[in-house]
Amino acid sequence: MPNQIYSATLEVKVNGTALPDAVATRLTYALVETARRLPGMFELHFADGERTVLARSGLAVGAAVKLSVRSNEPGATELFDGEVVTLEAEIGPLGALTIVRGYDRSYRLLRQRRVAAYQDQTVADIARRIAGDHGLTASVSSQVKHQHVLQAGTSDWAFLHELADAEGLAFSVSGTRLTLADPATAAPGSPRASARTDATVLQYGANLRSLRAAVTASDQVKEVEVRGWDPTNHKPTVATATARTSGVKIDQTPAKLATAIASSPRLVHAPQASTQAQASALADAVADEVGGAFAELEGVVTGNPALAAGGKVTLAGLGAPFDGGYVLTRVTHRFEPGETGYTTAFQVSSGADRTTRGVLSGGGGAGAALAPRVGGAGGSGGGPRLVLGVVTNNQDPDSLGRVRLKLPTLSDSAETWWSHVVMPGAGTERGFSMVPDVNDLVVVALPESAAEAPWVLGGLHHPKVKTPATKEQIKAATAMWVSKSGMTVQLVEKQGSESIRLSIRYAEGSDEDSIVIAKDTSKGISISSKGPVAITADGDVTVKAKGKADVTADQDVSVKGMNVSITGNQKISLKAPQIELAGDAKIAAKAAALELKADGMAELSASGILTVKGSLVKIN
């Protein structure tokens, strides 16, 4: 009958050449395994008492290996295309063995970590660049362009999986081709499905040797909610998706099971989802990942080369709710001549933790492939992490400079308790103090314990709340602090004219008054004002200069006091087109010699008696 394998032989090709018969007949065990989110691998065991297998076969580290199955069916079915990574020699009860292990070429992506930045590139652009570095080509279905993506010390494997997960794509490598594409979708089962006519049918009473099937409501939710942040419009991006899975199609769904146990939505904190499209794509991907944990299979069938991880199968003969379509997540082909022969083990699983602890903590695996990459799925006990917050109240009843917050990437309504603000140099009656205003966007550290208040680490500017500094000020200043009312402290580090500028602006768009302390010795300290300048003291005021002192005004200069004293150590000069001296009671002029001289006429007069007196008086 078609699709019934009565005999099977594993064909091994090394660098395109089949193994010599003298080596092929020494093969005692072979294993080929493919799995989602892991590199495919193979293992070959040879009886090698004469220690000639490696020399005769060409098997060496780096050698290309293709493994295929030839059965009573026409042609050969390829199982694996990769390269040798490890050679081993083993001596034991079975005699001397040579063991060869290898992986598909995706393992190359795990061998190094890198730091790289990708600007204005699509996922396809990034994947092609990385694949090319490892001798691979890339096929990517997504053309979404990212403004900036940072690979921060992660392996290329983890980084590409992260990009794929964010867009709901499946990662795979076949031969030298890397693919990021939509994941396979399970097909609904048919009551007429038969392993006798279809190699992808797993049927009780036909090709199934063993099976464990499970349908569970553990870790299931009715819907997934993803919360991100749109920095351009200063608002959260929120997307929801009904729990579902493309990997299982049976007479049951994740949403039905979740309804049966009254579960709440699964929250995913994803601050990098800055657009609605990104949030929606991630919600769909997480919903599929979580939903995939509701049904699991694990079993063994008679050797079947048609089965591979990511491939679609139909389970038949067990009845509801188990019969239906599935997408395989792990497949292991084993060849044991003289023992069990050729068998194929298969698995359908999300990787969820089914222990009591795992069930109570949310399953561990369902959605874990995606959620940790986007900052966790929320909840307490997961360790401190950073989120965005918006200040809702800064009137701390204890006057400690604390604030209350909303966390828009987690919830629209929940408000934190009074949270401390990290301030430079904070200590007993010292430190910088500037409490964030209501509606300010801040970075918040959430503590491990849900009973503790968060900490505010600092504020952020964004397109809706721009920096108060102009481009010119930012270019000129090394550091700048601006208060809400426009008072500015600016440190200017322009070589040769470094300065500290203290400025006050009285109204929006008005001119600034400033005090400048300049490094340039010719300028010293400069006080500049567009309006009046007043210096007031309750006590004495002293102005002292070791050099010259100059008081200049474009208009009047007035000096007024109870008693005014002007002393010159050498000379006092008064010069003006006109000089008037007036005293309400008396003017006294006294000197060792007194000279009054006019270049023109001179007049000496008094409204009363005029007295001119001297030991000798000369008139002309």
mmCIF file with all atom_site columns, N, CA and C in Angstrom, residues 25 46 83 95 151 178 226 235 247 259 265 290 295 431 460 478 480 494 515 536 584:
data_model
loop_
_atom_site.group_PDB
_atom_site.id
_atom_site.type_symbol
_atom_site.label_atom_id
_atom_site.label_alt_id
_atom_site.label_comp_id
_atom_site.label_asym_id
_atom_site.label_entity_id
_atom_site.label_seq_id
_atom_site.pdbx_PDB_ins_code
_atom_site.Cartn_x
_atom_site.Cartn_y
_atom_site.Cartn_z
_atom_site.occupancy
_atom_site.B_iso_or_equiv
_atom_site.pdbx_formal_charge
_atom_site.auth_seq_id
_atom_site.auth_comp_id
_atom_site.auth_asym_id
_atom_site.auth_atom_id
_atom_site.pdbx_PDB_model_num
ATOM 1  N N  . THR A 1 25  ? 28.329  0.119   6.064  1.00 0.00 ? 25  THR A N  1
ATOM 2  C CA . THR A 1 25  ? 27.887  -1.091  6.769  1.00 0.00 ? 25  THR A CA 1
ATOM 3  C C  . THR A 1 25  ? 28.303  -1.090  8.233  1.00 0.00 ? 25  THR A C  1
ATOM 4  N N  . PHE A 1 46  ? 29.606  4.673   14.448 1.00 0.00 ? 46  PHE A N  1
ATOM 5  C CA . PHE A 1 46  ? 30.200  3.638   13.600 1.00 0.00 ? 46  PHE A CA 1
ATOM 6  C C  . PHE A 1 46  ? 31.004  2.671   14.463 1.00 0.00 ? 46  PHE A C  1
ATOM 7  N N  . GLU A 1 83  ? 26.536  20.325  8.701  1.00 0.00 ? 83  GLU A N  1
ATOM 8  C CA . GLU A 1 83  ? 27.984  20.130  8.670  1.00 0.00 ? 83  GLU A CA 1
ATOM 9  C C  . GLU A 1 83  ? 28.473  19.528  9.977  1.00 0.00 ? 83  GLU A C  1
ATOM 10 N N  . GLY A 1 95  ? 32.426  -2.137  22.215 1.00 0.00 ? 95  GLY A N  1
ATOM 11 C CA . GLY A 1 95  ? 33.642  -2.118  21.427 1.00 0.00 ? 95  GLY A CA 1
ATOM 12 C C  . GLY A 1 95  ? 34.091  -0.688  21.141 1.00 0.00 ? 95  GLY A C  1
ATOM 13 N N  . GLN A 1 151 ? 21.575  45.809  18.335 1.00 0.00 ? 151 GLN A N  1
ATOM 14 C CA . GLN A 1 151 ? 21.933  44.468  18.791 1.00 0.00 ? 151 GLN A CA 1
ATOM 15 C C  . GLN A 1 151 ? 22.974  44.643  19.886 1.00 0.00 ? 151 GLN A C  1
ATOM 16 N N  . LEU A 1 178 ? 18.434  30.824  5.068  1.00 0.00 ? 178 LEU A N  1
ATOM 17 C CA . LEU A 1 178 ? 17.759  31.253  6.304  1.00 0.00 ? 178 LEU A CA 1
ATOM 18 C C  . LEU A 1 178 ? 16.429  31.885  5.914  1.00 0.00 ? 178 LEU A C  1
ATOM 19 N N  . VAL A 1 226 ? -1.299  43.959  24.735 1.00 0.00 ? 226 VAL A N  1
ATOM 20 C CA . VAL A 1 226 ? 0.048   44.504  24.604 1.00 0.00 ? 226 VAL A CA 1
ATOM 21 C C  . VAL A 1 226 ? -0.020  46.011  24.795 1.00 0.00 ? 226 VAL A C  1
ATOM 22 N N  . LYS A 1 235 ? 1.560   59.042  24.056 1.00 0.00 ? 235 LYS A N  1
ATOM 23 C CA . LYS A 1 235 ? 0.415   58.266  24.527 1.00 0.00 ? 235 LYS A CA 1
ATOM 24 C C  . LYS A 1 235 ? 0.730   56.778  24.371 1.00 0.00 ? 235 LYS A C  1
ATOM 25 N N  . GLY A 1 247 ? -1.118  26.608  15.410 1.00 0.00 ? 247 GLY A N  1
ATOM 26 C CA . GLY A 1 247 ? -0.420  25.317  15.398 1.00 0.00 ? 247 GLY A CA 1
ATOM 27 C C  . GLY A 1 247 ? -1.289  24.134  15.740 1.00 0.00 ? 247 GLY A C  1
ATOM 28 N N  . THR A 1 259 ? -12.393 30.603  29.115 1.00 0.00 ? 259 THR A N  1
ATOM 29 C CA . THR A 1 259 ? -13.710 31.003  29.604 1.00 0.00 ? 259 THR A CA 1
ATOM 30 C C  . THR A 1 259 ? -14.200 30.041  30.684 1.00 0.00 ? 259 THR A C  1
ATOM 31 N N  . PRO A 1 265 ? -7.093  38.702  31.286 1.00 0.00 ? 265 PRO A N  1
ATOM 32 C CA . PRO A 1 265 ? -6.217  38.888  30.118 1.00 0.00 ? 265 PRO A CA 1
ATOM 33 C C  . PRO A 1 265 ? -4.732  38.806  30.498 1.00 0.00 ? 265 PRO A C  1
ATOM 34 N N  . VAL A 1 290 ? 0.841   31.865  23.398 1.00 0.00 ? 290 VAL A N  1
ATOM 35 C CA . VAL A 1 290 ? 0.150   31.424  24.613 1.00 0.00 ? 290 VAL A CA 1
ATOM 36 C C  . VAL A 1 290 ? -0.889  30.358  24.277 1.00 0.00 ? 290 VAL A C  1
ATOM 37 N N  . ALA A 1 295 ? -2.824  22.528  23.846 1.00 0.00 ? 295 ALA A N  1
ATOM 38 C CA . ALA A 1 295 ? -2.847  21.133  23.388 1.00 0.00 ? 295 ALA A CA 1
ATOM 39 C C  . ALA A 1 295 ? -1.429  20.655  23.119 1.00 0.00 ? 295 ALA A C  1
ATOM 40 N N  . GLY A 1 431 ? 21.624  68.590  48.722 1.00 0.00 ? 431 GLY A N  1
ATOM 41 C CA . GLY A 1 431 ? 21.287  67.915  47.480 1.00 0.00 ? 431 GLY A CA 1
ATOM 42 C C  . GLY A 1 431 ? 20.463  68.777  46.545 1.00 0.00 ? 431 GLY A C  1
ATOM 43 N N  . LEU A 1 460 ? 12.075  62.674  30.916 1.00 0.00 ? 460 LEU A N  1
ATOM 44 C CA . LEU A 1 460 ? 12.391  62.531  29.499 1.00 0.00 ? 460 LEU A CA 1
ATOM 45 C C  . LEU A 1 460 ? 11.726  63.660  28.713 1.00 0.00 ? 460 LEU A C  1
ATOM 46 N N  . THR A 1 478 ? 28.002  72.890  27.653 1.00 0.00 ? 478 THR A N  1
ATOM 47 C CA . THR A 1 478 ? 28.310  71.538  28.094 1.00 0.00 ? 478 THR A CA 1
ATOM 48 C C  . THR A 1 478 ? 27.216  71.035  29.017 1.00 0.00 ? 478 THR A C  1
ATOM 49 N N  . MET A 1 480 ? 23.365  72.392  31.101 1.00 0.00 ? 480 MET A N  1
ATOM 50 C CA . MET A 1 480 ? 22.372  73.448  31.171 1.00 0.00 ? 480 MET A CA 1
ATOM 51 C C  . MET A 1 480 ? 21.208  72.990  32.043 1.00 0.00 ? 480 MET A C  1
ATOM 52 N N  . LYS A 1 494 ? 33.406  77.042  25.611 1.00 0.00 ? 494 LYS A N  1
ATOM 53 C CA . LYS A 1 494 ? 33.994  77.445  24.348 1.00 0.00 ? 494 LYS A CA 1
ATOM 54 C C  . LYS A 1 494 ? 35.436  77.823  24.620 1.00 0.00 ? 494 LYS A C  1
ATOM 55 N N  . ILE A 1 515 ? 23.734  87.086  34.578 1.00 0.00 ? 515 ILE A N  1
ATOM 56 C CA . ILE A 1 515 ? 25.029  87.286  35.228 1.00 0.00 ? 515 ILE A CA 1
ATOM 57 C C  . ILE A 1 515 ? 25.997  86.311  34.597 1.00 0.00 ? 515 ILE A C  1
ATOM 58 N N  . THR A 1 536 ? 20.732  95.742  46.883 1.00 0.00 ? 536 THR A N  1
ATOM 59 C CA . THR A 1 536 ? 20.177  96.185  48.161 1.00 0.00 ? 536 THR A CA 1
ATOM 60 C C  . THR A 1 536 ? 20.742  95.320  49.277 1.00 0.00 ? 536 THR A C  1
ATOM 61 N N  . ASP A 1 584 ? 23.378  123.981 51.604 1.00 0.00 ? 584 ASP A N  1
ATOM 62 C CA . ASP A 1 584 ? 22.270  124.690 52.240 1.00 0.00 ? 584 ASP A CA 1
ATOM 63 C C  . ASP A 1 584 ? 22.766  125.552 53.418 1.00 0.00 ? 584 ASP A C  1
#
